[in-house]
């Protein structure tokens, strides 16, 4: 690892050090988080890297640059990049109907009535679900854990909810997942609303069908190996098992956090049955830093080009209908972002108006996070990116992502 050089990269070192103090005082000493790791890069160089807290319960060994974390929905941008690689080869387009690649969706309609034991009634689609809708979460799909509608209740009754860990390691593979999903109506007409959903899992199936490779193999061959991301995968092999951190879930104020997935006997130590392009990856801060640097560079890292520059420009534009933001279009009870002033591109949230978002930042900054409170953001204006790692679900329990952004930007000079 290179030595961080904050002063030569436009940071006030004293202000930047407040970030570590803040994380320790607010989140680690209080027991809110088990550990915290943050990487800050600017102009292609490391400005800050720090790790605090034990990797596993009952151990004095702290997390470090080799620690492996479950990154959950930070998988989504990776799968989106994979799809855009196929688009660049002319094998698919943004307006390609999903059913053209996944014929299981040919007869899917929009919810009209039913559920809770009553057979569903649906209306035919006036326009098909398109690949664009999968990338920007306007597909009409949902997540079962949202607990809002009869549709997400139906997801919980099938194998169509790719959120719970148990489903990734259950009996359903990706093709079975698609077949199950296509038996349930959509929540709304594609393109008319935004709802955080299994859309990117469906996109992973699209990548698998078009490429002719299993999704995990495609990502390894076309993204992880070229970018030198050796610790990013859908499972942790035996020789790396000791590096996987413990993962926790918050129960309630009286109980606090409890173990969700213990590192030493984690389900991620065996290959999953359902390869989840929406949430299944593990990674390290240094690996994901290389992915972010590729994005920051316009699709290239060193002499390896993953995507074209104009393709990245397209991905990081706001694709919400009518150039709206999530506060006006979202139906979701859960997402990895605040909504005001935030648009959505092809796999990322995109800041449209920092004033409305009420947080320092830049127009065009793009980002996402995962259910275990991991997150990243890339700021092309400041030539900056940040990767944050910890392991606590749910991710929106604390405003830590906004706090980290505020502290990082306050240190810029």
CSV table of C-alpha atoms in Angstrom, one decimal:
chain,number,residue,atom,x,y,z
A,1,UNK,CA,0.0,0.0,0.0
A,2,UNK,CA,1.3,3.5,-0.9
A,3,UNK,CA,1.7,6.0,1.9
A,4,UNK,CA,-1.3,8.4,2.0
A,5,UNK,CA,-0.3,12.0,1.1
A,6,UNK,CA,-3.2,14.2,2.0
A,7,UNK,CA,-1.4,17.6,1.8
A,8,UNK,CA,-0.1,17.1,-1.7
A,9,UNK,CA,-3.6,16.0,-2.9
A,10,UNK,CA,-5.5,19.1,-1.7
A,11,UNK,CA,-6.6,18.0,1.8
A,12,UNK,CA,-6.0,19.6,5.1
A,13,UNK,CA,-4.5,16.8,7.1
A,14,UNK,CA,-5.7,18.0,10.4
A,15,UNK,CA,-9.3,18.2,9.2
A,16,UNK,CA,-9.1,14.9,7.5
A,17,UNK,CA,-7.9,13.3,10.8
A,18,UNK,CA,-11.2,14.4,12.4
A,19,UNK,CA,-12.8,11.7,10.4
A,20,UNK,CA,-11.1,8.9,12.3
A,21,UNK,CA,-11.8,10.6,15.6
A,22,UNK,CA,-15.5,11.0,14.7
A,23,UNK,CA,-15.9,7.4,13.7
A,24,UNK,CA,-14.3,6.1,16.9
A,25,UNK,CA,-16.2,8.4,19.2
A,26,UNK,CA,-19.6,8.4,17.6
A,27,UNK,CA,-19.7,4.8,16.3
A,28,UNK,CA,-17.1,2.5,17.7
A,29,UNK,CA,-16.8,3.5,21.3
A,30,UNK,CA,-20.6,3.6,21.5
A,31,UNK,CA,-20.9,0.1,20.1
A,32,UNK,CA,-23.1,1.3,17.2
A,33,UNK,CA,-20.6,-0.2,14.7
A,34,UNK,CA,-18.3,-3.2,15.1
A,35,UNK,CA,-15.5,-1.7,13.0
A,36,UNK,CA,-14.9,1.0,10.4
A,37,UNK,CA,-12.6,1.3,7.4
A,38,UNK,CA,-12.3,4.3,5.1
A,39,UNK,CA,-10.3,4.9,1.9
A,40,UNK,CA,-10.0,8.3,0.3
A,41,UNK,CA,-8.4,8.8,-3.1
A,42,UNK,CA,-7.8,11.9,-5.2
A,43,UNK,CA,-6.1,12.5,-8.5
A,44,UNK,CA,-5.4,8.8,-8.7
A,45,UNK,CA,-3.4,8.7,-5.4
A,46,UNK,CA,-4.2,7.5,-1.9
A,47,UNK,CA,-5.0,10.5,0.4
A,48,UNK,CA,-6.2,8.6,3.5
A,49,UNK,CA,-6.7,5.0,4.6
A,50,UNK,CA,-7.6,4.0,8.2
A,51,UNK,CA,-9.0,0.9,9.9
A,52,UNK,CA,-10.5,0.7,13.4
A,53,UNK,CA,-12.1,-2.1,15.4
A,54,UNK,CA,-11.8,-5.9,15.6
A,55,UNK,CA,-12.4,-8.1,12.6
A,56,UNK,CA,-14.2,-10.7,14.6
A,57,UNK,CA,-16.0,-10.9,17.9
A,58,UNK,CA,-13.8,-11.9,20.8
A,59,UNK,CA,-10.6,-11.3,18.8
A,60,UNK,CA,-8.1,-8.6,19.3
A,61,UNK,CA,-7.1,-8.7,15.7
A,62,UNK,CA,-8.2,-5.5,14.0
A,63,UNK,CA,-9.5,-5.1,10.5
A,64,UNK,CA,-6.8,-4.1,8.0
A,65,UNK,CA,-6.3,-3.7,4.3
A,66,UNK,CA,-6.8,-7.5,3.8
A,67,UNK,CA,-10.1,-7.7,5.5
A,68,UNK,CA,-13.0,-9.0,3.3
A,69,UNK,CA,-16.5,-7.4,3.7
A,70,UNK,CA,-19.9,-8.3,2.3
A,71,UNK,CA,-20.7,-5.4,0.0
A,72,UNK,CA,-24.3,-6.3,-0.8
A,73,UNK,CA,-25.8,-3.7,-3.2
A,74,UNK,CA,-22.4,-2.3,-4.1
A,75,UNK,CA,-22.6,-5.4,-6.4
A,76,UNK,CA,-25.2,-3.5,-8.4
A,77,UNK,CA,-22.8,-1.0,-10.1
A,78,UNK,CA,-20.5,-4.0,-11.0
A,79,UNK,CA,-23.3,-5.9,-12.7
A,80,UNK,CA,-24.4,-2.7,-14.5
A,81,UNK,CA,-20.9,-2.2,-15.9
A,82,UNK,CA,-21.0,-5.8,-17.1
A,83,UNK,CA,-24.2,-5.1,-19.0
A,84,UNK,CA,-22.8,-1.9,-20.5
A,85,UNK,CA,-19.8,-3.9,-21.8
A,86,UNK,CA,-22.2,-6.1,-23.8
A,87,UNK,CA,-24.1,-3.0,-25.0
A,88,UNK,CA,-20.8,-1.6,-26.3
A,89,UNK,CA,-20.4,-4.8,-28.3
A,90,UNK,CA,-23.8,-4.3,-30.0
A,91,UNK,CA,-25.3,-7.3,-28.3
A,92,UNK,CA,-28.0,-5.4,-26.6
A,93,UNK,CA,-29.4,-1.9,-26.3
A,94,UNK,CA,-31.0,0.2,-23.5
A,95,UNK,CA,-34.4,0.0,-25.3
A,96,UNK,CA,-34.2,-3.8,-25.8
A,97,UNK,CA,-37.3,-5.3,-24.2
A,98,UNK,CA,-36.3,-7.6,-21.3
A,99,UNK,CA,-38.5,-10.4,-22.7
A,100,UNK,CA,-36.3,-10.5,-25.9
A,101,UNK,CA,-33.5,-11.9,-23.7
A,102,UNK,CA,-35.6,-13.4,-20.9
A,103,UNK,CA,-38.7,-14.8,-22.6
A,104,UNK,CA,-40.1,-15.8,-19.1
A,105,UNK,CA,-41.3,-12.1,-18.9
A,106,UNK,CA,-43.3,-12.3,-22.1
A,107,UNK,CA,-46.7,-12.6,-20.3
A,108,UNK,CA,-46.1,-10.5,-17.2
A,109,UNK,CA,-48.7,-7.9,-16.6
A,110,UNK,CA,-49.3,-5.1,-14.1
A,111,UNK,CA,-51.1,-5.7,-10.8
A,112,UNK,CA,-54.8,-5.0,-10.9
A,113,UNK,CA,-56.2,-7.0,-7.9
A,114,UNK,CA,-55.7,-10.0,-5.7
A,115,UNK,CA,-53.1,-11.3,-3.3
A,116,UNK,CA,-53.2,-12.5,0.3
A,117,UNK,CA,-54.6,-15.8,-0.8
A,118,UNK,CA,-56.7,-14.4,-3.7
A,119,UNK,CA,-55.4,-15.1,-7.2
A,120,UNK,CA,-53.8,-12.2,-8.9
A,121,UNK,CA,-55.5,-10.2,-11.6
A,122,UNK,CA,-53.2,-8.2,-13.9
A,123,UNK,CA,-53.5,-5.8,-16.9
A,124,UNK,CA,-51.3,-6.2,-20.0
A,125,UNK,CA,-48.4,-3.8,-20.5
A,126,UNK,CA,-48.9,-1.0,-22.9
A,127,UNK,CA,-45.1,-0.8,-23.3
A,128,UNK,CA,-42.7,-3.6,-22.4
A,129,UNK,CA,-40.2,-3.5,-19.6
A,130,UNK,CA,-36.9,-2.5,-21.2
A,131,UNK,CA,-33.2,-2.9,-20.2
A,132,UNK,CA,-33.2,0.8,-19.2
A,133,UNK,CA,-35.9,0.1,-16.6
A,134,UNK,CA,-33.7,-2.6,-15.0
A,135,UNK,CA,-30.7,-0.3,-14.8
A,136,UNK,CA,-32.6,2.6,-13.3
A,137,UNK,CA,-35.1,0.6,-11.1
A,138,UNK,CA,-38.2,1.7,-13.0
A,139,UNK,CA,-39.1,-1.9,-14.0
A,140,UNK,CA,-42.1,-2.4,-11.7
A,141,UNK,CA,-40.2,-5.1,-9.8
A,142,UNK,CA,-39.7,-4.8,-6.0
A,143,UNK,CA,-38.0,-6.4,-3.0
A,144,UNK,CA,-39.9,-8.7,-0.7
A,145,UNK,CA,-38.5,-7.2,2.4
A,146,UNK,CA,-40.2,-3.8,1.8
A,147,UNK,CA,-43.4,-5.2,3.3
A,148,UNK,CA,-45.6,-2.7,1.5
A,149,UNK,CA,-47.8,-4.5,-1.0
A,150,UNK,CA,-49.4,-7.8,-2.0
A,151,UNK,CA,-46.7,-8.0,-4.6
A,152,UNK,CA,-43.8,-8.0,-2.3
A,153,UNK,CA,-45.7,-10.4,0.0
A,154,UNK,CA,-45.8,-12.8,-3.0
A,155,UNK,CA,-42.1,-12.4,-3.4
A,156,UNK,CA,-41.6,-13.6,0.1
A,157,UNK,CA,-43.7,-16.7,-0.6
A,158,UNK,CA,-41.5,-17.7,-3.5
A,159,UNK,CA,-37.8,-17.8,-4.2
A,160,UNK,CA,-38.0,-14.5,-5.9
A,161,UNK,CA,-36.6,-12.3,-3.2
A,162,UNK,CA,-32.9,-12.1,-3.6
A,163,UNK,CA,-32.4,-10.1,-0.5
A,164,UNK,CA,-32.1,-12.7,2.3
A,165,UNK,CA,-28.8,-14.6,2.6
A,166,UNK,CA,-30.8,-17.8,2.9
A,167,UNK,CA,-32.1,-17.4,-0.6
A,168,UNK,CA,-28.7,-17.0,-2.2
A,169,UNK,CA,-27.7,-20.3,-0.7
A,170,UNK,CA,-31.0,-22.1,-1.1
A,171,UNK,CA,-32.3,-24.4,-3.9
A,172,UNK,CA,-33.0,-21.7,-6.6
A,173,UNK,CA,-30.4,-20.9,-9.2
A,174,UNK,CA,-30.5,-17.8,-11.4
A,175,UNK,CA,-32.8,-19.4,-14.0
A,176,UNK,CA,-35.2,-20.7,-11.4
A,177,UNK,CA,-35.2,-17.2,-9.8
A,178,UNK,CA,-36.3,-15.7,-13.1
A,179,UNK,CA,-39.0,-18.2,-13.6
A,180,UNK,CA,-40.4,-17.6,-10.2
A,181,UNK,CA,-40.2,-13.9,-10.5
A,182,UNK,CA,-42.2,-13.9,-13.8
A,183,UNK,CA,-45.2,-15.6,-12.1
A,184,UNK,CA,-45.9,-12.4,-10.1
A,185,UNK,CA,-47.4,-9.2,-11.6
A,186,UNK,CA,-45.4,-5.9,-11.7
A,187,UNK,CA,-46.2,-3.3,-9.2
A,188,UNK,CA,-46.6,-0.5,-11.8
A,189,UNK,CA,-46.1,0.1,-15.5
A,190,UNK,CA,-42.4,0.2,-16.3
A,191,UNK,CA,-41.0,3.7,-16.6
A,192,UNK,CA,-43.7,5.4,-14.5
A,193,UNK,CA,-42.2,5.2,-11.0
A,194,UNK,CA,-38.9,4.3,-9.2
A,195,UNK,CA,-38.8,1.4,-6.8
A,196,UNK,CA,-35.7,-0.2,-5.3
A,197,UNK,CA,-35.9,-3.8,-6.4
A,198,UNK,CA,-34.4,-7.0,-7.7
A,199,UNK,CA,-34.0,-5.3,-11.1
A,200,UNK,CA,-30.2,-5.7,-11.0
A,201,UNK,CA,-30.5,-9.4,-10.2
A,202,UNK,CA,-32.6,-9.7,-13.4
A,203,UNK,CA,-29.9,-7.7,-15.2
A,204,UNK,CA,-27.4,-10.3,-14.0
A,205,UNK,CA,-29.5,-13.0,-15.7
A,206,UNK,CA,-29.5,-10.9,-18.8
A,207,UNK,CA,-25.7,-10.7,-18.7
A,208,UNK,CA,-25.5,-14.5,-18.2
A,209,UNK,CA,-27.9,-15.2,-21.1
A,210,UNK,CA,-26.3,-12.8,-23.6
A,211,UNK,CA,-22.7,-13.7,-22.8
A,212,UNK,CA,-23.2,-17.4,-22.6
A,213,UNK,CA,-21.2,-17.4,-19.4
A,214,UNK,CA,-22.3,-17.9,-15.8
A,215,UNK,CA,-22.5,-14.5,-14.2
A,216,UNK,CA,-19.7,-15.1,-11.7
A,217,UNK,CA,-17.4,-16.3,-14.4
A,218,UNK,CA,-18.2,-13.3,-16.6
A,219,UNK,CA,-17.5,-10.8,-13.9
A,220,UNK,CA,-14.3,-12.5,-12.9
A,221,UNK,CA,-13.0,-12.6,-16.5
A,222,UNK,CA,-14.1,-9.2,-17.8
A,223,UNK,CA,-13.9,-7.0,-14.7
A,224,UNK,CA,-12.2,-8.5,-11.6
A,225,UNK,CA,-9.2,-10.0,-13.3
A,226,UNK,CA,-8.5,-7.1,-15.7
A,227,UNK,CA,-8.7,-4.6,-12.8
A,228,UNK,CA,-6.6,-6.8,-10.5
A,229,UNK,CA,-9.4,-7.2,-7.9
A,230,UNK,CA,-8.4,-10.7,-6.5
A,231,UNK,CA,-10.5,-10.6,-3.4
A,232,UNK,CA,-13.8,-9.7,-5.1
A,233,UNK,CA,-16.2,-12.7,-5.7
A,234,UNK,CA,-19.5,-14.3,-4.7
A,235,UNK,CA,-17.8,-16.4,-2.0
A,236,UNK,CA,-14.6,-16.6,0.0
A,237,UNK,CA,-12.3,-19.6,-0.8
A,238,UNK,CA,-10.7,-21.6,2.1
A,239,UNK,CA,-7.3,-19.9,1.8
A,240,UNK,CA,-8.9,-16.5,2.5
A,241,UNK,CA,-11.5,-17.6,5.0
A,242,UNK,CA,-9.6,-16.1,8.0
A,243,UNK,CA,-9.9,-12.6,6.4
A,244,UNK,CA,-13.7,-12.5,6.3
A,245,UNK,CA,-15.1,-10.2,9.0
A,246,UNK,CA,-18.1,-10.8,11.3
A,247,UNK,CA,-21.3,-9.2,10.2
A,248,UNK,CA,-24.1,-7.9,12.5
A,249,UNK,CA,-27.7,-6.9,12.4
A,250,UNK,CA,-29.4,-4.3,14.7
A,251,UNK,CA,-32.4,-5.7,16.6
A,252,UNK,CA,-33.7,-2.9,18.7
A,253,UNK,CA,-32.5,-0.3,21.3
A,254,UNK,CA,-32.8,-2.8,24.2
A,255,UNK,CA,-31.0,-5.6,22.5
A,256,UNK,CA,-28.6,-3.7,20.2
A,257,UNK,CA,-26.7,-5.5,17.5
A,258,UNK,CA,-26.6,-9.3,17.2
A,259,UNK,CA,-24.5,-11.5,15.0
A,260,UNK,CA,-25.9,-11.9,11.6
A,261,UNK,CA,-23.2,-13.9,9.8
A,262,UNK,CA,-20.2,-15.0,11.7
A,263,UNK,CA,-16.9,-14.9,9.7
A,264,UNK,CA,-15.6,-18.2,10.8
A,265,UNK,CA,-18.7,-20.2,9.7
A,266,UNK,CA,-20.2,-17.7,7.2
A,267,UNK,CA,-22.5,-18.8,4.4
A,268,UNK,CA,-20.1,-16.9,2.2
A,269,UNK,CA,-17.5,-19.6,2.8
A,270,UNK,CA,-19.3,-21.8,0.3
A,271,UNK,CA,-20.3,-21.0,-3.3
A,272,UNK,CA,-23.9,-19.7,-3.5
A,273,UNK,CA,-26.7,-21.4,-5.5
A,274,UNK,CA,-28.2,-18.1,-6.6
A,275,UNK,CA,-25.5,-15.8,-7.9
A,276,UNK,CA,-27.0,-12.4,-7.0
A,277,UNK,CA,-25.9,-9.6,-9.3
A,278,UNK,CA,-27.9,-7.3,-7.1
A,279,UNK,CA,-26.2,-8.1,-3.8
A,280,UNK,CA,-24.0,-11.1,-3.5
A,281,UNK,CA,-20.4,-10.0,-3.7
A,282,UNK,CA,-17.7,-9.7,-1.1
A,283,UNK,CA,-14.7,-7.4,-1.6
A,284,UNK,CA,-12.0,-5.4,0.1
A,285,UNK,CA,-11.6,-1.6,0.3
A,286,UNK,CA,-8.5,-1.8,-1.9
A,287,UNK,CA,-10.3,-3.9,-4.6
A,288,UNK,CA,-13.3,-1.6,-4.7
A,289,UNK,CA,-11.0,1.4,-4.8
A,290,UNK,CA,-9.6,0.0,-8.1
A,291,UNK,CA,-13.2,-0.3,-9.5
A,292,UNK,CA,-13.9,3.3,-8.4
A,293,UNK,CA,-10.7,4.5,-9.9
A,294,UNK,CA,-11.7,2.9,-13.2
A,295,UNK,CA,-15.0,4.8,-13.1
A,296,UNK,CA,-13.3,8.0,-12.1
A,297,UNK,CA,-10.9,7.7,-15.0
A,298,UNK,CA,-13.7,7.3,-17.5
A,299,UNK,CA,-13.6,3.5,-17.9
A,300,UNK,CA,-9.9,2.9,-17.8
A,301,UNK,CA,-7.3,1.8,-15.2
A,302,UNK,CA,-3.7,1.8,-16.3
A,303,UNK,CA,-3.6,0.2,-19.7
A,304,UNK,CA,-6.9,-1.7,-19.2
A,305,UNK,CA,-10.1,-0.2,-20.6
A,306,UNK,CA,-13.3,-1.7,-19.1
A,307,UNK,CA,-15.7,0.8,-20.7
A,308,UNK,CA,-15.6,3.7,-23.1
A,309,UNK,CA,-15.6,7.2,-21.8
A,310,UNK,CA,-18.9,8.2,-23.4
A,311,UNK,CA,-20.5,5.0,-22.0
A,312,UNK,CA,-19.5,6.2,-18.5
A,313,UNK,CA,-20.9,9.6,-19.3
A,314,UNK,CA,-24.2,8.0,-20.3
A,315,UNK,CA,-24.3,5.8,-17.1
A,316,UNK,CA,-23.7,8.8,-14.8
A,317,UNK,CA,-26.4,11.0,-16.4
A,318,UNK,CA,-29.9,11.2,-14.7
A,319,UNK,CA,-32.2,8.8,-16.5
A,320,UNK,CA,-35.3,9.3,-14.4
A,321,UNK,CA,-38.4,10.1,-16.6
A,322,UNK,CA,-38.8,13.9,-17.0
A,323,UNK,CA,-35.4,14.5,-15.5
A,324,UNK,CA,-37.1,14.2,-12.1
A,325,UNK,CA,-35.5,13.2,-8.8
A,326,UNK,CA,-36.2,10.3,-6.4
A,327,UNK,CA,-38.2,12.5,-4.0
A,328,UNK,CA,-40.9,12.9,-6.7
A,329,UNK,CA,-40.7,9.4,-8.4
A,330,UNK,CA,-39.8,6.9,-5.6
A,331,UNK,CA,-42.3,4.5,-4.2
A,332,UNK,CA,-39.6,2.6,-2.3
A,333,UNK,CA,-39.6,2.4,1.5
A,334,UNK,CA,-36.0,1.5,1.4
A,335,UNK,CA,-33.0,2.5,-0.8
A,336,UNK,CA,-29.4,3.3,-0.4
A,337,UNK,CA,-29.8,7.0,-0.8
A,338,UNK,CA,-31.6,10.1,0.4
A,339,UNK,CA,-34.1,11.3,-2.2
A,340,UNK,CA,-34.2,15.1,-2.6
A,341,UNK,CA,-32.0,16.4,-5.4
A,342,UNK,CA,-30.9,12.9,-6.3
A,343,UNK,CA,-31.4,11.4,-9.8
A,344,UNK,CA,-30.6,7.9,-10.9
A,345,UNK,CA,-28.4,6.8,-13.8
A,346,UNK,CA,-27.6,3.4,-15.1
A,347,UNK,CA,-26.6,1.7,-11.9
A,348,UNK,CA,-25.8,4.6,-9.7
A,349,UNK,CA,-27.6,7.4,-7.8
A,350,UNK,CA,-26.5,10.8,-9.3
A,351,UNK,CA,-26.4,14.1,-7.4
A,352,UNK,CA,-28.4,16.7,-9.3
A,353,UNK,CA,-28.7,19.4,-6.7
A,354,UNK,CA,-26.5,19.5,-3.6
A,355,UNK,CA,-28.6,22.2,-2.1
A,356,UNK,CA,-31.7,20.1,-2.2
A,357,UNK,CA,-29.8,17.1,-1.0
A,358,UNK,CA,-28.6,19.3,1.9
A,359,UNK,CA,-25.1,18.0,1.9
A,360,UNK,CA,-21.8,19.2,0.5
A,361,UNK,CA,-21.0,17.6,-2.9
A,362,UNK,CA,-20.8,18.2,-6.6
A,363,UNK,CA,-23.3,18.1,-9.4
A,364,UNK,CA,-22.7,14.8,-11.2
A,365,UNK,CA,-21.2,12.9,-8.2
A,366,UNK,CA,-22.4,9.3,-8.3
A,367,UNK,CA,-22.6,6.7,-5.6
A,368,UNK,CA,-24.3,3.7,-4.0
A,369,UNK,CA,-24.1,1.5,-0.9
A,370,UNK,CA,-25.1,-1.8,0.6
A,371,UNK,CA,-27.4,-3.2,3.2
A,372,UNK,CA,-24.4,-3.8,5.6
A,373,UNK,CA,-23.7,0.0,5.6
A,374,UNK,CA,-20.8,-0.2,3.1
A,375,UNK,CA,-20.8,2.7,0.6
A,376,UNK,CA,-18.8,4.5,-2.0
A,377,UNK,CA,-19.0,7.8,-4.0
A,378,UNK,CA,-17.1,9.1,-7.0
A,379,UNK,CA,-16.9,12.9,-7.6
A,380,UNK,CA,-15.6,13.6,-11.1
A,381,UNK,CA,-15.5,17.4,-10.4
A,382,UNK,CA,-13.0,17.0,-7.5
A,383,UNK,CA,-11.4,13.9,-9.1
A,384,UNK,CA,-12.1,12.1,-5.8
A,385,UNK,CA,-13.6,8.9,-4.6
A,386,UNK,CA,-14.3,7.4,-1.2
A,387,UNK,CA,-14.9,3.7,-0.1
A,388,UNK,CA,-16.3,3.0,3.4
A,389,UNK,CA,-16.5,-0.5,4.9
A,390,UNK,CA,-18.2,-1.9,8.0
A,391,UNK,CA,-20.8,-4.7,8.6
A,392,UNK,CA,-24.1,-3.7,10.1
A,393,UNK,CA,-27.6,-4.1,8.8
A,394,UNK,CA,-29.8,-2.2,8.2
A,395,UNK,CA,-27.8,0.4,6.3
A,396,UNK,CA,-30.1,3.4,7.0
A,397,UNK,CA,-30.0,3.0,10.8
A,398,UNK,CA,-27.5,5.9,11.1
A,399,UNK,CA,-26.8,8.9,8.8
A,400,UNK,CA,-23.1,7.8,8.7
A,401,UNK,CA,-22.9,8.1,4.9
A,402,UNK,CA,-23.9,11.8,4.9
A,403,UNK,CA,-21.7,12.4,7.9
A,404,UNK,CA,-18.7,10.9,6.1
A,405,UNK,CA,-19.3,13.0,3.0
A,406,UNK,CA,-19.6,16.2,5.1
A,407,UNK,CA,-16.3,15.5,6.9
A,408,UNK,CA,-14.4,14.5,3.7
A,409,UNK,CA,-15.5,17.6,1.8
A,410,UNK,CA,-14.8,19.9,4.8
A,411,UNK,CA,-11.1,18.7,4.6
A,412,UNK,CA,-10.7,19.8,0.9
A,413,UNK,CA,-8.6,23.0,0.4
